[in-house]
Amino acid sequence: MALQFDPAYNRRKRRLQTAVFGLFRLLSYAIALVLFVILGFIIVKGISVVNWTFLTQAPTDGMTGGGIWPAIVGTFYLMLGSALFAFPVGVVSGIYMSEYAPGGKLVAFIRMMTNNLAGIPSIVFGLFGMAFFVTYLDFGDSILAGSLTLGLLALPIVIRTTEEAFRDIAPSYREGSLALGATKAQTIWHVLLPMAMPRVITGLILSLGRVSGETAPILFTCAAYFLPKLPASIFDQCMALPYHLYVVATSGTDIEAQMPIAYGTAFVLIVIVLVMNLVAGLIRRHFEKKLNTK
Amino acid sequence: MNKIEAKNVDFYYGSFHALKGINIAIPTGEVVAFIGPSGCGKSTFLRLFNRMNDLIPGARLEGQILIDGNDIYDRSVDVDVLRRGVGMVFQRPNPFPKSIFENVAYGLRVNGVKDKAFISQRVEEALTSAALWTEVKDKLKESAYALSGGQQQRLCIARAMAVQPSVLLMDEPASALDPISTAKIEELICELSSQTTIVIVTHSMQQAARVSNKTAFFYLGEMVEYGETKKIFTNPEKEATQNYITGRFG
Ligand SMILES: Nc1ncnc2c1ncn2[C@@H]1O[C@H](COP(=O)(O)OP(=O)(O)OP(=O)(O)O)[C@@H](O)[C@H]1O
Ligand SMILES: [Mg+2]
């Protein structure tokens, strides 16, 4: 019997494809819309509050007036502090896991623990930070304790992105370097690190974005309800944007009058995170151009 | 004088017996080709000469490999010093994401050479010996990825030659290249053989016949036959060799 194709089948499969792709498109539009509405809501409500005074002055009148400068500074310190802790530790661990003991049982165990760590609710980190940094190490409620707690939260992200960035580099680059008499450390430093850099940096900045918005971990380790002065040392408490947002929106003398401040704070927080992501993208692009691997 | 000698070499990937009782002597200054069907262990054997297989967990070597009469698997041997003297070119060009100049200078730098003028001079010599100098001399600062595949492979040869190795291992160096680039690489091999002993793995009989003085035929982890290339291709002693070179299998 001669081979016969059914033309109706071709029409059917093309119609099905159109329908399925249409559905996909609809779903992605819906998600974009939701995102847009959330952002739009905060921007509309917040932008009218944000002005120079709001950005540069401390709260006044029992939190119903003034600005959020101490909270901005506090969040900046906390991000810096957690970065100083999480970046070196995380990058070094990630490199170790990928390059020095990739098949080992210990590394498999550490990898599992890191992944679990990433799934632990942030309030639990806060509790641990309070028990360990604040009480046991006796740092008190302080920028130091808060930074370390936030750093722990960022650590799994940094470790994982670093490890994956290194693992995805083709073995032939390692072999090419080793075959010239380079040591493992030289190979990592001169060949692998530059190649992994775009992804490592992206991971670092994304982890910072995450850290900047966390409230729970600093709740018991660092954040102050209200401080008229800026912190003078890493053993001082500080204000922070996410906690400030929570405070002005839920407690205080005059919630009605405080709400615009809450939206203004949310607006500033969102801008910080968006700018960080933008910077991550730019840095990534810059490094990729420098590598020019294609 | 033998550059490389293998004595009763057995090699295992875990429980898989990849090389079986191999003995070979590679004289200084020769070009030796390894031929044989896919999976017979050519690359595995080649990678023993610069201890590249050290990287593979669970791999195990029995027997001895001597270079210049010294057991390279002896505990007193520094692997990086060994590899400086035994260069390698891979199947796919693998230049580093650096400039053309820095690719060639890499081997010098990681081995502690600091003198800038000397490095520049060596880079030029190495690129010249890899027949690449005239093509790249005006764009040494550009990324190595701007070069064509064939140029990249010659860059990798220059990179290997920059540290003046006394042995050059080549694992199917032309298999990813077009015929013209392949011809250039073959020409290069003939020229480089005055500076260094070359061991080349290839799937092309013509290539083996064109570039090598001696040929070793491998089959299922054993070295079936080893001798003058002319003899192997015209009048082999073993039937398996005969079958392979006449294309009856593999
Ligand atoms: N890392 C490894 N782990 C386990 N087995 C391996 C490994 N590398 C190679 N082998 C096995 O060892 C045998 C020899 O492999 P090898 O790569 O040396 O062959 P080859 O002769 O170079 O083949 P080809 O011509 O295809 O490159 C093959 O059966 C292969 O499956
Ligand atoms: Mg091979």
Coordinates of C-alpha atoms and ligand atoms in Angstrom, one line a residue:
Chain A
M1 CA 0.0 0.0 0.0
A2 CA 1.3 3.5 -0.8
L3 CA 2.3 5.8 2.0
Q4 CA -0.5 8.3 2.6
F5 CA -0.4 11.3 4.9
D6 CA -3.5 12.8 6.3
P7 CA -3.7 16.5 5.5
A8 CA -6.3 17.0 8.2
Y9 CA -3.7 15.8 10.8
N10 CA -1.3 18.6 9.8
R11 CA -4.1 21.2 10.1
R12 CA -5.0 19.8 13.5
K13 CA -1.5 19.9 14.9
R14 CA -1.0 23.4 13.7
R15 CA -4.3 24.5 15.3
L16 CA -3.3 22.9 18.5
Q17 CA 0.0 24.6 18.5
T18 CA -1.6 28.0 17.9
A19 CA -4.0 27.4 20.8
V20 CA -1.3 26.3 23.2
F21 CA 1.0 29.2 22.3
G22 CA -1.9 31.6 22.7
L23 CA -2.5 30.3 26.2
F24 CA 1.2 30.7 27.0
R25 CA 1.2 34.2 25.8
L26 CA -1.9 35.1 27.8
L27 CA -0.4 33.7 30.9
S28 CA 2.9 35.7 30.5
Y29 CA 0.9 38.9 29.9
A30 CA -1.1 38.2 33.0
I31 CA 2.0 37.9 35.1
A32 CA 3.5 41.0 33.6
L33 CA 0.2 42.8 34.4
V34 CA 0.3 41.7 38.1
L35 CA 3.9 42.9 38.4
F36 CA 3.0 46.1 36.8
V37 CA 0.0 46.7 39.1
I38 CA 2.1 46.1 42.2
L39 CA 4.8 48.4 41.1
G40 CA 2.4 51.0 39.8
F41 CA 0.5 50.9 43.1
I42 CA 3.6 51.6 45.2
I43 CA 4.9 54.2 42.8
V44 CA 1.6 56.1 42.6
K45 CA 1.2 56.0 46.4
G46 CA 4.9 56.6 47.2
I47 CA 6.3 59.0 44.7
S48 CA 4.3 62.0 46.0
V49 CA 5.9 61.5 49.5
V50 CA 9.4 61.2 48.3
N51 CA 11.3 64.5 48.1
W52 CA 14.6 65.8 49.3
T53 CA 13.5 66.2 52.9
F54 CA 12.1 62.7 53.0
L55 CA 15.4 61.2 51.8
T56 CA 17.7 63.3 54.0
Q57 CA 16.0 63.8 57.4
A58 CA 15.2 61.7 60.4
P59 CA 11.6 61.0 61.4
T60 CA 9.9 63.6 63.5
D61 CA 6.6 64.2 65.3
G62 CA 6.3 60.6 66.6
M63 CA 6.9 59.1 63.2
T64 CA 4.3 61.1 61.4
G65 CA 6.6 63.6 59.8
G66 CA 10.2 64.1 58.7
G67 CA 12.0 61.5 56.6
I68 CA 13.7 58.1 56.5
W69 CA 17.4 59.0 56.2
P70 CA 18.5 56.9 59.3
A71 CA 16.7 53.9 57.8
I72 CA 18.4 54.3 54.4
V73 CA 21.8 54.6 56.1
G74 CA 21.0 51.6 58.3
T75 CA 20.0 49.4 55.3
F76 CA 23.1 50.5 53.5
Y77 CA 25.3 49.5 56.5
L78 CA 23.6 46.2 56.8
M79 CA 24.0 45.4 53.1
L80 CA 27.6 46.4 53.3
G81 CA 28.2 44.3 56.4
S82 CA 26.5 41.2 55.2
A83 CA 28.3 41.5 51.8
L84 CA 31.7 41.8 53.6
F85 CA 30.9 38.5 55.4
A86 CA 29.0 36.5 52.8
F87 CA 30.9 37.4 49.6
P88 CA 34.4 36.1 50.6
V89 CA 33.1 33.1 52.6
G90 CA 30.5 32.2 49.9
V91 CA 32.7 32.6 46.9
V92 CA 35.6 30.6 48.5
S93 CA 33.2 27.8 49.6
G94 CA 31.7 27.7 46.1
I95 CA 35.1 27.4 44.5
Y96 CA 36.2 24.8 46.9
M97 CA 33.1 22.7 46.3
S98 CA 33.4 22.9 42.5
E99 CA 37.2 22.7 42.1
Y100 CA 38.7 20.9 45.0
A101 CA 36.4 18.2 46.1
P102 CA 33.5 18.0 43.6
G103 CA 32.8 14.3 43.9
G104 CA 33.4 14.0 47.7
K105 CA 30.8 12.8 50.2
L106 CA 31.6 15.8 52.4
V107 CA 30.9 18.2 49.5
A108 CA 27.7 16.4 48.7
F109 CA 26.6 16.8 52.3
I110 CA 27.6 20.5 52.4
R111 CA 25.7 21.0 49.1
M112 CA 22.6 19.4 50.6
M113 CA 22.9 21.5 53.7
T114 CA 23.3 24.7 51.7
N115 CA 20.2 24.0 49.7
N116 CA 18.3 23.3 52.9
L117 CA 19.7 26.5 54.4
A118 CA 18.3 28.4 51.5
G119 CA 14.8 27.0 52.3
I120 CA 14.8 27.9 55.9
P121 CA 12.3 30.7 56.8
S122 CA 14.2 34.0 57.4
I123 CA 12.6 34.4 60.9
V124 CA 14.5 31.3 62.0
F125 CA 17.7 33.0 60.9
G126 CA 16.6 35.9 63.1
L127 CA 16.1 33.6 66.1
F128 CA 19.5 31.9 65.5
G129 CA 21.2 35.3 65.1
M130 CA 19.7 36.5 68.4
A131 CA 20.8 33.3 70.3
F132 CA 24.2 33.1 68.7
F133 CA 25.5 36.6 67.7
V134 CA 23.5 38.8 70.1
T135 CA 23.6 36.7 73.2
Y136 CA 26.3 34.0 73.0
L137 CA 28.9 36.1 71.3
D138 CA 27.6 39.1 73.2
F139 CA 27.5 41.5 70.2
G140 CA 24.2 42.8 71.6
D141 CA 21.6 44.2 69.3
S142 CA 24.0 45.7 66.7
I143 CA 24.8 46.3 63.1
L144 CA 27.4 43.5 63.5
A145 CA 24.9 40.9 64.7
G146 CA 22.4 42.0 62.1
S147 CA 24.9 41.9 59.2
L148 CA 26.1 38.5 60.2
T149 CA 22.6 37.2 60.4
L150 CA 21.7 38.7 57.0
G151 CA 25.0 37.4 55.7
L152 CA 24.0 33.8 56.7
L153 CA 20.9 34.3 54.7
A154 CA 22.8 35.4 51.6
L155 CA 25.4 32.7 51.9
P156 CA 23.5 29.8 50.3
I157 CA 22.7 32.0 47.2
V158 CA 26.4 33.1 46.9
I159 CA 27.7 29.6 47.4
R160 CA 25.3 28.0 44.9
T161 CA 25.7 30.6 42.1
T162 CA 29.5 30.4 42.5
E163 CA 29.6 26.7 42.5
E164 CA 27.4 26.5 39.4
A165 CA 29.3 29.2 37.6
F166 CA 32.5 27.2 38.0
R167 CA 31.0 23.8 37.4
D168 CA 29.6 25.0 34.0
I169 CA 33.0 25.8 32.7
A170 CA 34.1 23.2 30.2
P171 CA 36.8 20.8 31.5
S172 CA 39.0 21.6 28.5
Y173 CA 39.8 25.0 29.9
R174 CA 41.1 23.5 33.1
E175 CA 43.0 20.9 31.2
G176 CA 44.5 23.4 28.8
S177 CA 45.8 25.4 31.7
L178 CA 47.1 22.5 33.8
A179 CA 48.8 21.1 30.7
L180 CA 51.0 24.2 30.5
G181 CA 52.3 23.6 34.0
A182 CA 49.9 25.8 35.9
T183 CA 48.8 24.7 39.3
K184 CA 45.2 24.3 40.3
A185 CA 45.2 27.6 42.1
Q186 CA 46.7 29.4 39.1
T187 CA 44.2 27.8 36.9
I188 CA 41.3 29.0 39.1
W189 CA 42.7 32.5 39.5
H190 CA 43.8 33.2 35.9
V191 CA 41.4 31.2 33.8
L192 CA 38.3 30.0 35.7
L193 CA 37.6 33.0 37.9
P194 CA 37.5 35.5 35.0
M195 CA 35.2 33.1 33.1
A196 CA 32.9 32.6 36.1
M197 CA 32.9 36.3 37.1
P198 CA 29.7 37.5 35.3
R199 CA 27.6 34.8 37.0
V200 CA 29.3 35.1 40.4
I201 CA 28.7 38.9 40.4
T202 CA 25.1 38.5 39.4
G203 CA 24.7 36.1 42.2
L204 CA 26.3 38.4 44.7
I205 CA 24.1 41.3 43.7
L206 CA 20.9 39.3 43.7
S207 CA 21.8 38.1 47.2
L208 CA 22.2 41.7 48.3
G209 CA 18.9 42.5 46.8
R210 CA 17.3 39.8 48.9
V211 CA 19.2 40.9 52.0
S212 CA 18.1 44.5 51.6
G213 CA 14.4 43.7 51.9
E214 CA 14.5 41.2 54.8
T215 CA 12.8 42.2 58.0
A216 CA 12.7 39.1 60.1
P217 CA 16.4 38.5 60.5
I218 CA 17.1 42.0 61.8
L219 CA 14.0 42.1 64.0
F220 CA 15.8 40.5 67.0
T221 CA 19.4 41.2 66.1
C222 CA 19.7 44.8 65.1
A223 CA 16.8 47.0 64.1
A224 CA 15.7 49.9 66.2
Y225 CA 12.2 51.2 66.2
F226 CA 13.4 54.8 66.2
L227 CA 16.9 56.3 66.5
P228 CA 17.3 60.0 66.1
K229 CA 21.1 59.7 65.5
L230 CA 23.0 57.7 63.0
P231 CA 24.9 54.7 64.3
A232 CA 28.5 55.5 65.3
S233 CA 30.0 52.0 65.4
I234 CA 29.2 48.4 64.3
F235 CA 28.1 47.7 67.9
D236 CA 25.2 50.2 67.6
Q237 CA 21.7 49.4 66.6
C238 CA 20.4 51.0 63.4
M239 CA 17.1 51.6 61.7
A240 CA 16.4 49.8 58.4
L241 CA 14.0 50.3 55.6
P242 CA 12.0 47.1 55.7
Y243 CA 11.6 47.2 59.5
H244 CA 10.7 50.9 59.4
L245 CA 8.0 50.1 56.8
Y246 CA 6.6 47.5 59.1
V247 CA 6.7 49.9 62.1
V248 CA 5.0 52.9 60.5
A249 CA 2.4 50.7 58.8
T250 CA 1.4 48.8 62.0
S251 CA 2.1 50.7 65.1
G252 CA 2.5 54.2 66.4
T253 CA 0.4 57.2 67.4
D254 CA -1.4 58.0 64.2
I255 CA -1.5 55.3 61.6
E256 CA -3.5 57.4 59.2
A257 CA -0.8 60.1 59.0
Q258 CA 1.9 57.4 58.9
M259 CA 0.6 55.5 55.8
P260 CA 2.1 57.9 53.2
I261 CA 5.5 57.5 54.9
A262 CA 5.0 53.7 54.6
Y263 CA 4.4 54.0 50.9
G264 CA 7.3 56.3 50.5
T265 CA 9.6 53.9 52.3
A266 CA 8.3 51.0 50.1
F267 CA 9.0 53.1 47.1
V268 CA 12.6 53.8 48.1
L269 CA 13.1 50.1 49.0
I270 CA 11.9 49.0 45.6
V271 CA 14.0 51.6 43.8
I272 CA 17.1 50.2 45.7
V273 CA 16.3 46.6 44.6
L274 CA 15.6 47.6 41.0
V275 CA 18.7 49.6 40.8
M276 CA 20.7 46.7 42.2
N277 CA 19.3 44.4 39.6
L278 CA 20.0 46.9 36.9
V279 CA 23.6 47.3 38.1
A280 CA 23.9 43.5 38.2
G281 CA 22.9 43.3 34.6
L282 CA 25.3 46.1 33.5
I283 CA 28.2 44.5 35.3
R284 CA 27.4 41.1 33.8
R285 CA 27.3 42.6 30.4
H286 CA 30.6 44.4 30.9
F287 CA 32.4 41.2 32.0
E288 CA 30.8 39.2 29.2
K289 CA 32.0 41.7 26.7
K290 CA 35.5 41.6 28.1
L291 CA 35.4 37.8 27.8
N292 CA 33.8 37.8 24.4
T293 CA 33.6 34.0 24.3
K294 CA 31.5 33.7 21.3
Chain B
M1 CA 67.9 7.5 22.9
N2 CA 64.3 7.0 24.0
K3 CA 62.3 10.1 25.0
I4 CA 59.3 8.2 26.3
E5 CA 59.2 4.6 27.5
A6 CA 56.1 2.7 28.8
K7 CA 56.8 -0.5 30.6
N8 CA 54.0 -3.0 31.3
V9 CA 51.4 -0.3 31.5
D10 CA 47.9 -1.3 32.7
F11 CA 45.3 1.4 33.3
Y12 CA 41.9 1.2 34.9
Y13 CA 38.9 3.5 35.1
G14 CA 37.5 2.1 38.3
S15 CA 37.0 -1.5 37.4
F16 CA 37.2 -1.0 33.7
H17 CA 40.5 -2.2 32.3
A18 CA 41.2 0.4 29.6
L19 CA 44.9 -0.3 28.8
K20 CA 46.4 -3.8 28.9
G21 CA 50.1 -4.6 29.2
I22 CA 51.5 -1.9 26.9
N23 CA 55.2 -1.6 26.2
I24 CA 56.5 1.1 23.9
A25 CA 59.6 3.1 23.3
I26 CA 59.4 6.5 21.6
P27 CA 62.7 7.8 20.3
T28 CA 63.8 11.4 20.8
G29 CA 62.8 13.7 17.9
E30 CA 60.4 11.3 16.2
V31 CA 56.8 11.8 15.3
V32 CA 54.8 8.9 16.5
A33 CA 51.1 8.3 15.5
F34 CA 48.6 6.4 17.6
I35 CA 45.8 4.9 15.5
G36 CA 43.0 2.5 16.2
P37 CA 39.2 2.4 16.4
S38 CA 37.2 4.6 18.7
G39 CA 37.4 3.7 22.3
C40 CA 40.5 1.6 22.0
G41 CA 42.4 3.7 24.5
K42 CA 44.6 6.1 22.4
S43 CA 43.6 9.2 24.3
T44 CA 43.9 7.4 27.6
F45 CA 47.4 6.3 26.8
L46 CA 48.4 9.7 25.5
R47 CA 47.1 11.4 28.6
L48 CA 49.3 9.2 30.8
F49 CA 52.4 11.0 29.4
N50 CA 51.5 14.3 31.1
R51 CA 49.6 12.8 33.9
M52 CA 46.3 14.3 32.7
N53 CA 44.5 11.2 34.0
D54 CA 45.5 12.2 37.5
L55 CA 42.4 14.3 37.5
I56 CA 40.0 11.4 37.1
P57 CA 38.8 10.0 40.3
G58 CA 39.0 6.2 40.7
A59 CA 41.6 5.8 37.9
R60 CA 44.6 3.6 38.5
L61 CA 47.9 3.0 36.7
E62 CA 50.1 -0.1 36.9
G63 CA 53.6 -0.3 35.4
Q64 CA 55.9 2.5 34.6
I65 CA 56.1 5.5 32.3
L66 CA 59.6 7.0 31.8
I67 CA 60.5 10.3 30.2
D68 CA 64.2 10.8 29.7
G69 CA 64.7 7.7 31.8
N70 CA 62.8 9.0 34.9
D71 CA 59.6 7.5 36.2
I72 CA 57.1 10.4 35.9
Y73 CA 54.8 8.8 38.4
D74 CA 57.5 8.8 41.1
R75 CA 56.5 10.6 44.2
S76 CA 59.4 13.1 43.9
V77 CA 58.0 14.4 40.6
D78 CA 56.3 17.8 40.5
V79 CA 53.4 17.5 38.2
D80 CA 53.5 21.1 37.1
V81 CA 57.2 20.8 36.2
L82 CA 56.5 17.7 34.3
R83 CA 53.7 19.3 32.3
R84 CA 55.8 22.3 31.5
G85 CA 58.1 20.0 29.6
V86 CA 55.3 17.9 28.0
G87 CA 52.9 20.1 26.1
M88 CA 49.5 19.1 24.9
V89 CA 47.2 20.2 22.1
F90 CA 43.6 19.1 22.4
Q91 CA 40.9 17.9 20.0
R92 CA 38.9 21.1 20.1
P93 CA 40.8 24.4 20.1
N94 CA 40.6 25.7 23.7
P95 CA 42.1 29.1 23.8
F96 CA 41.6 31.0 27.1
P97 CA 39.3 34.0 27.2
K98 CA 42.2 36.3 26.9
S99 CA 44.0 38.2 24.2
I100 CA 46.1 36.4 21.6
F101 CA 49.2 37.6 23.3
E102 CA 48.2 36.6 26.8
N103 CA 47.2 33.1 25.5
V104 CA 50.7 32.5 24.3
A105 CA 52.3 34.2 27.3
Y106 CA 50.3 32.2 29.8
G107 CA 52.6 29.2 30.1
L108 CA 55.5 31.5 30.7
R109 CA 53.7 33.5 33.3
V110 CA 52.4 30.6 35.3
N111 CA 55.9 29.2 35.4
G112 CA 57.3 32.4 36.9
V113 CA 58.8 34.2 33.9
K114 CA 58.5 37.9 34.5
D115 CA 60.9 39.7 32.1
K116 CA 58.5 41.6 29.7
A117 CA 60.9 41.9 26.8
F118 CA 61.7 38.2 27.0
I119 CA 58.1 37.2 27.1
S120 CA 57.3 39.4 24.0
Q121 CA 60.2 37.7 22.2
R122 CA 59.1 34.2 23.1
V123 CA 55.5 35.0 22.1
E124 CA 56.7 36.1 18.7
E125 CA 58.9 33.1 18.3
A126 CA 56.1 30.7 19.4
L127 CA 53.6 32.3 17.1
T128 CA 56.1 32.2 14.2
S129 CA 56.8 28.5 14.8
A130 CA 53.1 27.9 14.8
A131 CA 52.8 29.7 11.4
L132 CA 50.5 32.3 12.9
W133 CA 52.7 35.3 13.4
T134 CA 52.0 37.1 10.1
E135 CA 48.3 36.6 10.5
V136 CA 48.0 38.0 14.1
K137 CA 50.9 40.3 14.6
D138 CA 48.7 43.4 14.2
K139 CA 46.0 42.2 16.6
L140 CA 47.9 40.6 19.5
K141 CA 45.7 42.5 21.9
E142 CA 42.5 41.2 20.5
S143 CA 40.5 38.4 21.9
A144 CA 41.6 34.9 20.9
Y145 CA 38.0 34.2 20.1
A146 CA 38.1 36.5 17.1
L147 CA 40.2 33.9 15.3
S148 CA 38.9 31.2 13.1
G149 CA 38.9 27.6 14.4
G150 CA 42.0 26.7 12.5
Q151 CA 43.8 29.8 13.7
Q152 CA 42.7 29.0 17.2
Q153 CA 44.2 25.6 17.0
R154 CA 47.5 27.0 15.8
L155 CA 47.3 29.5 18.6
C156 CA 47.0 26.5 21.0
I157 CA 50.0 25.0 19.4
A158 CA 51.9 28.3 19.8
R159 CA 50.8 28.4 23.4
A160 CA 52.1 24.9 24.0
M161 CA 55.4 25.7 22.2
A162 CA 56.0 28.9 24.1
V163 CA 57.5 27.1 27.1
Q164 CA 59.7 25.0 24.8
P165 CA 58.5 21.5 25.7
S166 CA 60.6 18.6 24.8
V167 CA 57.5 16.5 24.1
L168 CA 54.3 17.6 22.3
L169 CA 51.2 15.5 22.7
M170 CA 48.4 16.0 20.2
D171 CA 45.0 14.4 20.5
E172 CA 43.3 14.5 17.1
P173 CA 44.4 18.1 16.7
A174 CA 42.8 18.5 13.3
S175 CA 39.6 16.5 13.7
A176 CA 37.5 19.7 14.2
L177 CA 39.1 21.6 11.3
D178 CA 38.5 22.0 7.6
P179 CA 40.9 20.5 5.0
I180 CA 43.0 23.6 4.5
S181 CA 43.5 24.2 8.2
T182 CA 44.2 20.5 8.6
A183 CA 46.9 20.7 5.9
K184 CA 48.5 23.6 7.7
I185 CA 48.5 21.7 11.0
E186 CA 50.2 18.8 9.3
E187 CA 52.8 21.0 7.8
L188 CA 53.4 22.4 11.2
I189 CA 53.9 19.0 12.8
C190 CA 56.7 18.3 10.3
E191 CA 58.4 21.6 11.1
L192 CA 58.0 21.3 14.9
S193 CA 59.5 17.8 14.9
S194 CA 62.9 19.4 14.7
Q195 CA 62.3 21.0 18.1
T196 CA 60.3 18.4 20.0
T197 CA 59.3 14.8 20.1
I198 CA 55.6 14.6 18.9
V199 CA 53.0 12.0 19.7
I200 CA 49.8 12.4 17.8
V201 CA 46.5 10.6 18.0
T202 CA 44.6 10.5 14.7
H203 CA 41.7 8.8 13.0
S204 CA 43.0 9.6 9.6
M205 CA 45.4 7.0 8.2
Q206 CA 46.5 9.4 5.5
Q207 CA 47.4 11.9 8.2
A208 CA 49.3 9.3 10.2
A209 CA 51.1 8.2 7.0
R210 CA 51.9 11.8 6.1
V211 CA 53.3 13.1 9.4
S212 CA 54.7 10.2 11.4
N213 CA 57.9 8.2 11.4
K214 CA 56.4 5.5 13.6
T215 CA 52.9 4.3 14.1
A216 CA 51.3 2.3 16.9
F217 CA 48.0 0.5 16.3
F218 CA 45.8 0.0 19.3
Y219 CA 42.8 -2.3 19.6
L220 CA 40.6 -2.9 22.6
G221 CA 43.1 -1.5 25.1
E222 CA 46.1 -3.4 23.7
M223 CA 48.9 -2.2 21.5
V224 CA 48.7 -4.6 18.6
E225 CA 51.6 -3.4 16.6
Y226 CA 54.2 -0.7 16.6
G227 CA 56.8 0.0 14.0
E228 CA 58.0 2.2 11.1
T229 CA 55.0 4.0 9.6
K230 CA 55.9 2.8 6.1
K231 CA 56.0 -0.8 7.3
I232 CA 52.7 -0.6 9.2
F233 CA 50.9 0.8 6.2
T234 CA 52.4 -1.4 3.5
N235 CA 53.3 -4.6 5.2
P236 CA 51.9 -5.0 8.7
E237 CA 52.6 -8.1 10.7
K238 CA 49.3 -8.6 12.4
E239 CA 46.0 -9.4 10.6
A240 CA 44.1 -6.9 12.8
T241 CA 46.4 -4.1 11.7
Q242 CA 45.9 -5.1 8.1
N243 CA 42.1 -5.1 8.5
Y244 CA 42.1 -1.7 10.2
I245 CA 44.3 0.1 7.7
T246 CA 42.4 -1.3 4.8
G247 CA 39.2 -0.1 6.4
R248 CA 37.7 -3.5 7.0
F249 CA 36.6 -2.4 10.5
G250 CA 36.7 0.6 12.9
Ligands
LIG1 N1 36.9 9.2 32.4 C1 36.6 8.0 32.0 N2 35.9 7.2 32.9 C2 35.6 5.9 32.5 N3 35.9 5.4 31.3 C3 36.5 6.1 30.4 C4 36.9 7.5 30.7 N4 37.5 7.9 29.6 C5 37.5 7.0 28.7 N5 36.9 5.8 29.2 C6 36.8 4.6 28.5 O1 38.1 4.1 28.2 C7 38.1 3.6 26.9 C8 39.2 4.2 26.1 O2 38.8 5.6 25.9 P1 39.7 6.6 25.1 O3 39.1 7.9 25.2 O4 41.1 6.5 25.5 O5 39.6 6.0 23.6 P2 40.1 6.6 22.2 O6 40.9 5.5 21.6 O7 40.8 7.9 22.5 O8 38.8 6.8 21.4 P3 38.4 8.0 20.4 O9 39.1 7.6 19.1 O10 36.9 7.9 20.2 O11 38.9 9.3 21.0 C9 36.7 3.7 26.3 O12 36.0 2.5 26.4 C10 36.1 4.8 27.2 O13 34.7 4.5 27.3
MG2 MG 40.4 10.0 22.0

